[in-house]
Amino acid sequence: MSSEDLLREIGEEISLCERCGLCKNRKNAVPGAGPANAEILFIGEGPGHHENEQGLPFVGNAGKFLSSMLQAAGYDRDSVFITNVVKCRPPSNRDPLPEELIACAEYLERQIEVITPIIIVTLGRFSMARYYENARISTIHGKPKWAAGRLIIPMFHPAAALHQPALRKTVEEDFSLLPHWIEKVKEKKKKEALLPVQSSQEEDGGQPEQLSLFG
Ligand code: URA
């Protein structure tokens, strides 16, 4: 089966999913959107009002801001894959509950397996928590680490910058570095492809220091 078919299949399962209570109030599940071979995967928190209406991720104000930052960094929104840790809207946009995150986690794992992005950008604390235990976004935002052969970049949720204008510049700066990180990852992969024995150093859960990432 092609990656596109596999992703479609996961999306169809999500739209019928009843693994947690969030299915009760959904109008549309929001599996995610983007090409099956995207190099960059963005993981947000969960659908809001507009996403629930349209069945598409990040189509409200936070989504518009996300699109504009992508464009400023030189990316077409359609070239990246965008999804969330929970695929159905939490009532009144409350935080997803632990049992909802657990119920939905397998869908995200499978999406990552199919897409095989080289960079995963976590947007906000719930997706960050998949890769960082007890970390504070204010400390680690924009500082990537390796996990399972891909670069994980924690970033503030775009909505945070809309609610706290003082954060806007920081969020924009973190986004503007995306092309730099993509280039670094590609250089590293090219170098590794030329080496007879591949280093497994980066497979160990990652290193927090930016400078040692590509040394
Ligand atoms: N916020 C999110 O985290 N995800 C969306 O899809 C929309 C807003």
Coordinates of C-alpha atoms and ligand atoms in Angstrom, one line a residue:
M1 CA 0.0 0.0 0.0
S2 CA 1.3 3.5 -0.8
S3 CA 2.1 6.0 2.0
E4 CA -0.9 8.1 0.8
D5 CA -3.2 5.1 1.1
L6 CA -1.8 4.2 4.5
L7 CA -2.4 7.8 5.7
R8 CA -5.9 7.9 4.3
E9 CA -6.6 4.6 6.1
I10 CA -5.4 6.0 9.4
G11 CA -7.6 9.1 8.8
E12 CA -10.6 7.0 8.1
E13 CA -10.0 5.1 11.4
I14 CA -9.7 8.3 13.2
S15 CA -13.0 9.7 11.8
L16 CA -14.8 6.6 13.2
C17 CA -12.8 6.4 16.5
E18 CA -14.6 5.9 19.8
R19 CA -11.5 5.3 22.0
C20 CA -12.3 8.3 24.3
G21 CA -15.1 10.6 25.2
L22 CA -14.0 13.3 22.7
C23 CA -15.8 11.5 20.0
K24 CA -19.2 12.3 21.6
N25 CA -19.1 16.0 20.8
R26 CA -17.1 16.1 17.6
K27 CA -18.6 17.4 14.3
N28 CA -15.5 16.3 12.5
A29 CA -12.4 14.4 13.6
V30 CA -9.2 16.1 12.4
P31 CA -6.6 13.5 11.5
G32 CA -4.2 16.0 9.9
A33 CA -3.2 17.4 6.5
G34 CA -0.3 17.4 4.2
P35 CA 1.7 15.2 1.9
A36 CA 2.6 11.7 2.9
N37 CA 6.3 12.4 2.1
A38 CA 6.6 15.7 4.1
E39 CA 10.0 16.4 5.5
I40 CA 8.6 18.5 8.3
L41 CA 5.8 17.3 10.6
F42 CA 4.1 19.8 13.0
I43 CA 2.3 18.5 16.0
G44 CA -0.1 20.8 17.8
E45 CA -2.4 20.2 20.7
G46 CA -6.0 19.5 19.4
P47 CA -8.7 20.9 17.1
G48 CA -10.5 24.0 18.1
H49 CA -13.9 25.3 17.0
H50 CA -12.9 26.0 13.3
E51 CA -11.0 22.8 13.0
N52 CA -13.9 20.8 14.4
E53 CA -16.2 22.5 11.8
Q54 CA -13.9 21.8 8.8
G55 CA -12.1 18.6 9.7
L56 CA -8.8 20.3 9.0
P57 CA -6.0 21.3 11.4
F58 CA -4.9 24.9 12.2
V59 CA -7.5 26.7 10.1
G60 CA -8.4 29.3 12.8
N61 CA -6.3 32.3 14.0
A62 CA -3.5 30.2 15.3
G63 CA -3.4 28.4 11.9
K64 CA -3.3 31.7 10.0
F65 CA -0.3 32.8 12.1
L66 CA 1.3 29.3 11.6
S67 CA 0.8 29.7 7.8
S68 CA 2.3 33.2 7.8
M69 CA 5.4 32.0 9.7
L70 CA 5.8 29.1 7.4
Q71 CA 5.6 31.4 4.4
A72 CA 8.1 33.8 5.9
A73 CA 10.5 30.8 6.4
G74 CA 10.1 29.9 2.8
Y75 CA 7.7 27.0 3.1
D76 CA 4.4 26.4 1.4
R77 CA 1.9 25.2 4.0
D78 CA 1.0 22.4 1.6
S79 CA 4.5 21.0 1.7
V80 CA 4.4 20.2 5.4
F81 CA 2.3 17.8 7.4
I82 CA 0.3 19.3 10.2
T83 CA -1.5 17.3 12.9
N84 CA -2.3 17.3 16.6
V85 CA -1.8 15.0 19.7
V86 CA -5.6 14.6 20.0
K87 CA -7.6 14.4 16.8
C88 CA -11.0 15.5 18.2
R89 CA -11.9 18.8 19.8
P90 CA -11.7 19.0 23.6
P91 CA -14.9 20.8 24.8
S92 CA -14.5 24.5 25.2
N93 CA -10.9 24.1 24.1
R94 CA -9.9 22.7 27.5
D95 CA -6.5 20.9 27.8
P96 CA -6.6 17.3 26.6
L97 CA -6.9 14.8 29.5
P98 CA -4.2 12.1 30.1
E99 CA -6.6 9.3 29.0
E100 CA -7.5 11.2 25.8
L101 CA -3.8 11.7 25.0
I102 CA -3.2 8.0 25.6
A103 CA -6.2 6.9 23.5
C104 CA -5.0 9.0 20.6
A105 CA -1.2 8.4 20.8
E106 CA -1.2 5.3 18.5
Y107 CA -2.7 7.3 15.6
L108 CA 0.2 9.8 15.8
E109 CA 2.8 7.0 16.1
R110 CA 1.4 5.5 12.9
Q111 CA 1.3 8.8 11.1
I112 CA 5.0 9.4 12.0
E113 CA 5.9 5.9 10.8
V114 CA 4.3 6.5 7.5
I115 CA 5.4 10.0 6.9
T116 CA 9.0 9.5 8.2
P117 CA 9.7 13.2 8.5
I118 CA 13.3 14.3 9.1
I119 CA 12.1 17.1 11.4
I120 CA 9.3 17.1 13.9
V121 CA 8.2 20.5 15.3
T122 CA 6.2 20.3 18.5
L123 CA 3.9 23.2 19.0
G124 CA 3.1 23.7 22.7
R125 CA 3.5 21.7 25.8
F126 CA 1.4 18.6 25.0
S127 CA 3.3 17.6 21.9
M128 CA 6.6 18.7 23.6
A129 CA 5.8 16.2 26.4
R130 CA 6.1 13.3 23.9
Y131 CA 9.8 14.0 23.7
Y132 CA 10.8 15.9 26.8
E133 CA 10.0 14.9 30.3
N134 CA 9.4 17.7 32.8
A135 CA 10.8 20.4 30.4
R136 CA 9.7 24.0 30.4
I137 CA 8.9 25.3 26.9
S138 CA 10.3 28.7 28.0
T139 CA 13.7 27.1 28.5
I140 CA 14.0 24.7 25.6
H141 CA 12.0 26.3 22.8
G142 CA 14.0 26.4 19.5
K143 CA 16.7 24.0 20.8
P144 CA 16.5 20.7 18.9
K145 CA 17.5 17.3 19.9
W146 CA 17.7 13.9 18.2
A147 CA 15.1 11.2 18.8
A148 CA 14.9 8.0 16.9
G149 CA 16.9 9.4 14.0
R150 CA 15.0 12.6 13.5
L151 CA 15.4 16.2 14.8
I152 CA 12.8 17.3 17.3
I153 CA 12.4 21.0 17.6
P154 CA 10.2 22.2 20.5
M155 CA 8.4 25.5 19.8
F156 CA 5.8 27.6 21.5
H157 CA 2.2 27.0 20.2
P158 CA 1.3 29.8 17.8
A159 CA -1.7 30.7 19.9
A160 CA 0.7 31.5 22.8
A161 CA 2.1 34.3 20.7
L162 CA -1.4 35.6 19.9
H163 CA -2.3 35.7 23.6
Q164 CA 1.0 37.1 24.7
P165 CA 2.3 39.5 22.1
A166 CA 5.7 39.7 23.9
L167 CA 6.3 36.1 22.7
R168 CA 5.6 36.9 19.1
K169 CA 9.2 37.8 18.1
T170 CA 10.6 34.7 19.9
V171 CA 8.1 32.4 18.1
E172 CA 8.9 34.0 14.7
E173 CA 12.6 33.7 15.3
D174 CA 12.3 30.0 16.2
F175 CA 10.3 29.4 13.0
S176 CA 12.8 31.4 10.9
L177 CA 15.5 28.9 11.7
L178 CA 13.6 26.0 10.1
P179 CA 15.5 26.2 6.8
H180 CA 18.8 26.2 8.8
W181 CA 17.9 23.1 10.6
I182 CA 16.7 21.3 7.5
E183 CA 19.9 22.1 5.8
K184 CA 21.9 20.8 8.8
V185 CA 19.9 17.5 9.0
K186 CA 20.4 17.0 5.2
E187 CA 24.2 17.7 5.5
K188 CA 24.4 15.2 8.4
K189 CA 22.5 12.5 6.6
K190 CA 24.7 13.0 3.5
K191 CA 27.9 12.7 5.6
E192 CA 26.6 9.6 7.3
A193 CA 25.7 8.0 4.0
L194 CA 29.4 8.3 3.0
L195 CA 30.7 6.8 6.3
P196 CA 31.4 3.1 6.3
V197 CA 30.0 2.7 9.9
Q198 CA 27.1 4.9 11.0
S199 CA 27.3 6.6 14.4
S200 CA 24.5 5.6 16.7
Q201 CA 25.2 8.5 19.0
E202 CA 22.1 10.4 18.0
E203 CA 19.8 7.4 18.6
D204 CA 20.2 7.6 22.3
G205 CA 17.4 10.0 23.1
G206 CA 19.3 13.1 22.0
Q207 CA 21.6 15.8 23.3
P208 CA 20.2 19.0 24.5
E209 CA 23.0 21.3 23.3
Q210 CA 22.6 22.8 19.9
L211 CA 26.3 23.1 19.3
S212 CA 27.0 19.4 19.8
L213 CA 24.1 18.3 17.5
F214 CA 26.0 18.3 14.3
G215 CA 29.6 18.1 15.4
Ligands
URA1 N1 -4.6 24.5 17.9 C1 -4.1 23.3 17.8 O1 -3.3 22.9 18.6 N2 -4.4 22.6 16.8 C2 -5.2 23.0 15.8 O2 -5.5 22.2 14.9 C3 -5.8 24.2 15.9 C4 -5.4 25.0 17.0

